[in-house]
PDB file as gemmi writes it, atoms N, CA and C in Angstrom:
CRYST1    1.000    1.000    1.000  90.00  90.00  90.00 P 1                      
ATOM      1  N   MET A   1     135.285  73.537  45.818  1.00  0.00           N  
ATOM      2  CA  MET A   1     136.354  73.292  44.882  1.00  0.00           C  
ATOM      3  C   MET A   1     135.774  72.752  43.580  1.00  0.00           C  
ATOM      4  N   SER A   2     136.185  73.345  42.543  1.00  0.00           N  
ATOM      5  CA  SER A   2     135.733  72.849  41.244  1.00  0.00           C  
ATOM      6  C   SER A   2     136.911  72.189  40.530  1.00  0.00           C  
ATOM      7  N   HIS A   3     136.607  71.120  39.889  1.00  0.00           N  
ATOM      8  CA  HIS A   3     137.639  70.418  39.131  1.00  0.00           C  
ATOM      9  C   HIS A   3     137.543  70.866  37.685  1.00  0.00           C  
ATOM     10  N   ASP A   4     138.615  71.431  37.211  1.00  0.00           N  
ATOM     11  CA  ASP A   4     138.633  71.862  35.816  1.00  0.00           C  
ATOM     12  C   ASP A   4     138.963  70.663  34.941  1.00  0.00           C  
ATOM     13  N   ASN A   5     138.011  70.261  34.148  1.00  0.00           N  
ATOM     14  CA  ASN A   5     138.235  69.158  33.223  1.00  0.00           C  
ATOM     15  C   ASN A   5     138.741  69.724  31.906  1.00  0.00           C  
ATOM     16  N   LYS A   6     140.047  69.857  31.820  1.00  0.00           N  
ATOM     17  CA  LYS A   6     140.639  70.374  30.600  1.00  0.00           C  
ATOM     18  C   LYS A   6     140.623  69.276  29.544  1.00  0.00           C  
ATOM     19  N   PRO A   7     140.333  69.631  28.313  1.00  0.00           N  
ATOM     20  CA  PRO A   7     140.388  68.612  27.264  1.00  0.00           C  
ATOM     21  C   PRO A   7     141.831  68.161  27.051  1.00  0.00           C  
ATOM     22  N   ALA A   8     141.982  66.913  26.647  1.00  0.00           N  
ATOM     23  CA  ALA A   8     143.328  66.389  26.400  1.00  0.00           C  
ATOM     24  C   ALA A   8     143.947  67.149  25.242  1.00  0.00           C  
ATOM     25  N   PRO A   9     145.243  67.447  25.328  1.00  0.00           N  
ATOM     26  CA  PRO A   9     145.898  68.149  24.228  1.00  0.00           C  
ATOM     27  C   PRO A   9     145.807  67.323  22.945  1.00  0.00           C  
ATOM     28  N   LEU A  10     145.641  68.016  21.833  1.00  0.00           N  
ATOM     29  CA  LEU A  10     145.514  67.334  20.551  1.00  0.00           C  
ATOM     30  C   LEU A  10     146.870  67.203  19.880  1.00  0.00           C  
ATOM     31  N   CYS A  11     147.018  66.135  19.096  1.00  0.00           N  
ATOM     32  CA  CYS A  11     148.210  65.956  18.284  1.00  0.00           C  
ATOM     33  C   CYS A  11     148.217  67.045  17.217  1.00  0.00           C  
ATOM     34  N   ARG A  12     149.359  67.654  16.972  1.00  0.00           N  
ATOM     35  CA  ARG A  12     149.450  68.740  16.001  1.00  0.00           C  
ATOM     36  C   ARG A  12     149.352  68.246  14.561  1.00  0.00           C  
ATOM     37  N   VAL A  13     149.532  66.960  14.336  1.00  0.00           N  
ATOM     38  CA  VAL A  13     149.504  66.416  12.983  1.00  0.00           C  
ATOM     39  C   VAL A  13     148.145  65.808  12.659  1.00  0.00           C  
ATOM     40  N   CYS A  14     147.690  64.858  13.478  1.00  0.00           N  
ATOM     41  CA  CYS A  14     146.458  64.137  13.153  1.00  0.00           C  
ATOM     42  C   CYS A  14     145.237  64.682  13.880  1.00  0.00           C  
ATOM     43  N   GLY A  15     145.424  65.421  14.967  1.00  0.00           N  
ATOM     44  CA  GLY A  15     144.311  66.026  15.677  1.00  0.00           C  
ATOM     45  C   GLY A  15     143.641  65.142  16.710  1.00  0.00           C  
ATOM     46  N   HIS A  16     144.139  63.932  16.928  1.00  0.00           N  
ATOM     47  CA  HIS A  16     143.564  63.060  17.948  1.00  0.00           C  
ATOM     48  C   HIS A  16     144.078  63.462  19.322  1.00  0.00           C  
ATOM     49  N   PRO A  17     143.262  63.287  20.352  1.00  0.00           N  
ATOM     50  CA  PRO A  17     143.742  63.559  21.711  1.00  0.00           C  
ATOM     51  C   PRO A  17     144.935  62.666  22.047  1.00  0.00           C  
ATOM     52  N   GLU A  18     145.830  63.173  22.879  1.00  0.00           N  
ATOM     53  CA  GLU A  18     147.055  62.447  23.193  1.00  0.00           C  
ATOM     54  C   GLU A  18     146.795  61.105  23.861  1.00  0.00           C  
ATOM     55  N   HIS A  19     145.726  61.001  24.657  1.00  0.00           N  
ATOM     56  CA  HIS A  19     145.488  59.739  25.356  1.00  0.00           C  
ATOM     57  C   HIS A  19     145.114  58.629  24.382  1.00  0.00           C  
ATOM     58  N   GLU A  20     144.618  58.965  23.190  1.00  0.00           N  
ATOM     59  CA  GLU A  20     144.281  57.936  22.211  1.00  0.00           C  
ATOM     60  C   GLU A  20     145.519  57.457  21.465  1.00  0.00           C  
ATOM     61  N   GLY A  21     146.497  58.320  21.296  1.00  0.00           N  
ATOM     62  CA  GLY A  21     147.672  57.973  20.510  1.00  0.00           C  
ATOM     63  C   GLY A  21     148.799  57.392  21.332  1.00  0.00           C  
ATOM     64  N   GLY A  22     148.589  57.115  22.592  1.00  0.00           N  
ATOM     65  CA  GLY A  22     149.643  56.566  23.439  1.00  0.00           C  
ATOM     66  C   GLY A  22     150.201  57.644  24.353  1.00  0.00           C  
ATOM     67  N   ALA A  23     151.461  57.544  24.678  1.00  0.00           N  
ATOM     68  CA  ALA A  23     152.090  58.490  25.593  1.00  0.00           C  
ATOM     69  C   ALA A  23     152.219  59.856  24.935  1.00  0.00           C  
ATOM     70  N   GLU A  24     152.106  60.880  25.757  1.00  0.00           N  
ATOM     71  CA  GLU A  24     152.207  62.229  25.217  1.00  0.00           C  
ATOM     72  C   GLU A  24     153.663  62.547  24.885  1.00  0.00           C  
ATOM     73  N   HIS A  25     153.846  63.506  24.005  1.00  0.00           N  
ATOM     74  CA  HIS A  25     155.183  63.900  23.584  1.00  0.00           C  
ATOM     75  C   HIS A  25     155.335  65.393  23.817  1.00  0.00           C  
ATOM     76  N   ALA A  26     156.518  65.822  24.095  1.00  0.00           N  
ATOM     77  CA  ALA A  26     156.749  67.217  24.435  1.00  0.00           C  
ATOM     78  C   ALA A  26     156.421  68.157  23.284  1.00  0.00           C  
ATOM     79  N   ALA A  27     156.565  67.706  22.058  1.00  0.00           N  
ATOM     80  CA  ALA A  27     156.314  68.563  20.898  1.00  0.00           C  
ATOM     81  C   ALA A  27     154.837  68.599  20.529  1.00  0.00           C  
ATOM     82  N   GLY A  28     153.992  67.846  21.214  1.00  0.00           N  
ATOM     83  CA  GLY A  28     152.576  67.836  20.915  1.00  0.00           C  
ATOM     84  C   GLY A  28     152.210  66.935  19.748  1.00  0.00           C  
ATOM     85  N   VAL A  29     153.064  65.972  19.439  1.00  0.00           N  
ATOM     86  CA  VAL A  29     152.824  65.046  18.335  1.00  0.00           C  
ATOM     87  C   VAL A  29     152.779  63.633  18.914  1.00  0.00           C  
ATOM     88  N   CYS A  30     151.766  62.843  18.523  1.00  0.00           N  
ATOM     89  CA  CYS A  30     151.638  61.488  19.061  1.00  0.00           C  
ATOM     90  C   CYS A  30     152.702  60.559  18.459  1.00  0.00           C  
ATOM     91  N   ARG A  31     152.904  59.425  19.099  1.00  0.00           N  
ATOM     92  CA  ARG A  31     153.952  58.490  18.665  1.00  0.00           C  
ATOM     93  C   ARG A  31     153.727  57.978  17.255  1.00  0.00           C  
ATOM     94  N   GLY A  32     152.484  57.712  16.906  1.00  0.00           N  
ATOM     95  CA  GLY A  32     152.183  57.214  15.565  1.00  0.00           C  
ATOM     96  C   GLY A  32     152.591  58.207  14.491  1.00  0.00           C  
ATOM     97  N   CYS A  33     152.282  59.465  14.720  1.00  0.00           N  
ATOM     98  CA  CYS A  33     152.652  60.502  13.750  1.00  0.00           C  
ATOM     99  C   CYS A  33     154.161  60.709  13.721  1.00  0.00           C  
ATOM    100  N   LEU A  34     154.811  60.602  14.875  1.00  0.00           N  
ATOM    101  CA  LEU A  34     156.267  60.719  14.891  1.00  0.00           C  
ATOM    102  C   LEU A  34     156.913  59.620  14.056  1.00  0.00           C  
ATOM    103  N   ALA A  35     156.382  58.406  14.148  1.00  0.00           N  
ATOM    104  CA  ALA A  35     156.924  57.299  13.357  1.00  0.00           C  
ATOM    105  C   ALA A  35     156.711  57.553  11.870  1.00  0.00           C  
ATOM    106  N   LYS A  36     155.528  58.018  11.501  1.00  0.00           N  
ATOM    107  CA  LYS A  36     155.247  58.301  10.093  1.00  0.00           C  
ATOM    108  C   LYS A  36     156.144  59.402   9.553  1.00  0.00           C  
ATOM    109  N   ILE A  37     156.343  60.456  10.333  1.00  0.00           N  
ATOM    110  CA  ILE A  37     157.223  61.551   9.914  1.00  0.00           C  
ATOM    111  C   ILE A  37     158.648  61.058   9.767  1.00  0.00           C  
ATOM    112  N   GLY A  38     159.094  60.215  10.700  1.00  0.00           N  
ATOM    113  CA  GLY A  38     160.443  59.667  10.623  1.00  0.00           C  
ATOM    114  C   GLY A  38     160.652  58.809   9.385  1.00  0.00           C  
ATOM    115  N   ILE A  39     159.667  57.989   9.037  1.00  0.00           N  
ATOM    116  CA  ILE A  39     159.777  57.143   7.849  1.00  0.00           C  
ATOM    117  C   ILE A  39     159.831  57.999   6.586  1.00  0.00           C  
ATOM    118  N   VAL A  40     158.978  59.013   6.509  1.00  0.00           N  
ATOM    119  CA  VAL A  40     158.981  59.900   5.340  1.00  0.00           C  
ATOM    120  C   VAL A  40     160.323  60.619   5.218  1.00  0.00           C  
ATOM    121  N   LEU A  41     160.859  61.118   6.326  1.00  0.00           N  
ATOM    122  CA  LEU A  41     162.158  61.787   6.295  1.00  0.00           C  
ATOM    123  C   LEU A  41     163.267  60.835   5.859  1.00  0.00           C  
ATOM    124  N   LEU A  42     163.216  59.595   6.321  1.00  0.00           N  
ATOM    125  CA  LEU A  42     164.216  58.609   5.928  1.00  0.00           C  
ATOM    126  C   LEU A  42     164.162  58.346   4.423  1.00  0.00           C  
ATOM    127  N   ILE A  43     162.967  58.200   3.880  1.00  0.00           N  
ATOM    128  CA  ILE A  43     162.814  57.966   2.444  1.00  0.00           C  
ATOM    129  C   ILE A  43     163.314  59.162   1.642  1.00  0.00           C  
ATOM    130  N   VAL A  44     162.989  60.373   2.082  1.00  0.00           N  
ATOM    131  CA  VAL A  44     163.456  61.576   1.389  1.00  0.00           C  
ATOM    132  C   VAL A  44     164.978  61.666   1.428  1.00  0.00           C  
ATOM    133  N   MET A  45     165.583  61.323   2.565  1.00  0.00           N  
ATOM    134  CA  MET A  45     167.046  61.357   2.667  1.00  0.00           C  
ATOM    135  C   MET A  45     167.683  60.330   1.740  1.00  0.00           C  
ATOM    136  N   ILE A  46     167.107  59.147   1.631  1.00  0.00           N  
ATOM    137  CA  ILE A  46     167.652  58.116   0.752  1.00  0.00           C  
ATOM    138  C   ILE A  46     167.559  58.556  -0.703  1.00  0.00           C  
ATOM    139  N   ILE A  47     166.410  59.079  -1.105  1.00  0.00           N  
ATOM    140  CA  ILE A  47     166.241  59.546  -2.485  1.00  0.00           C  
ATOM    141  C   ILE A  47     167.211  60.685  -2.787  1.00  0.00           C  
ATOM    142  N   THR A  48     167.352  61.614  -1.851  1.00  0.00           N  
ATOM    143  CA  THR A  48     168.272  62.735  -2.038  1.00  0.00           C  
ATOM    144  C   THR A  48     169.705  62.255  -2.170  1.00  0.00           C  
ATOM    145  N   SER A  49     170.100  61.266  -1.381  1.00  0.00           N  
ATOM    146  CA  SER A  49     171.477  60.767  -1.471  1.00  0.00           C  
ATOM    147  C   SER A  49     171.735  60.099  -2.816  1.00  0.00           C  
ATOM    148  N   TYR A  50     170.760  59.365  -3.355  1.00  0.00           N  
ATOM    149  CA  TYR A  50     170.937  58.770  -4.674  1.00  0.00           C  
ATOM    150  C   TYR A  50     171.017  59.832  -5.762  1.00  0.00           C  
ATOM    151  N   VAL A  51     170.202  60.874  -5.642  1.00  0.00           N  
ATOM    152  CA  VAL A  51     170.232  61.965  -6.628  1.00  0.00           C  
ATOM    153  C   VAL A  51     171.595  62.644  -6.603  1.00  0.00           C  
ATOM    154  N   VAL A  52     172.115  62.911  -5.422  1.00  0.00           N  
ATOM    155  CA  VAL A  52     173.423  63.557  -5.313  1.00  0.00           C  
ATOM    156  C   VAL A  52     174.531  62.625  -5.783  1.00  0.00           C  
ATOM    157  N   TRP A  53     174.471  61.360  -5.403  1.00  0.00           N  
ATOM    158  CA  TRP A  53     175.521  60.393  -5.741  1.00  0.00           C  
ATOM    159  C   TRP A  53     175.619  60.162  -7.246  1.00  0.00           C  
ATOM    160  N   PHE A  54     174.475  60.005  -7.892  1.00  0.00           N  
ATOM    161  CA  PHE A  54     174.488  59.696  -9.326  1.00  0.00           C  
ATOM    162  C   PHE A  54     174.334  60.946 -10.184  1.00  0.00           C  
ATOM    163  N   GLY A  55     174.226  62.110  -9.603  1.00  0.00           N  
ATOM    164  CA  GLY A  55     174.195  63.362 -10.343  1.00  0.00           C  
ATOM    165  C   GLY A  55     172.976  63.505 -11.232  1.00  0.00           C  
ATOM    166  N   LEU A  56     171.828  63.067 -10.766  1.00  0.00           N  
ATOM    167  CA  LEU A  56     170.628  63.158 -11.578  1.00  0.00           C  
ATOM    168  C   LEU A  56     169.988  64.536 -11.536  1.00  0.00           C  
ATOM    169  N   LEU A  57     170.455  65.379 -10.650  1.00  0.00           N  
ATOM    170  CA  LEU A  57     169.863  66.693 -10.534  1.00  0.00           C  
ATOM    171  C   LEU A  57     170.435  67.659 -11.533  1.00  0.00           C  
TER     172      LEU A  57                                                      
END                                                                             
């Protein structure tokens, strides 16, 4: 019997193996990158809402 040592799946954003970034995620993105993406999306949504509200566009 041979044991296949498959490499750990890499994060699609930062490229680090999943075991280094904490728990694995179904989308292939580590928790740290998910938090960063969420913060960026939140900031973009806030800026967009101010642009729409004050009609700066």
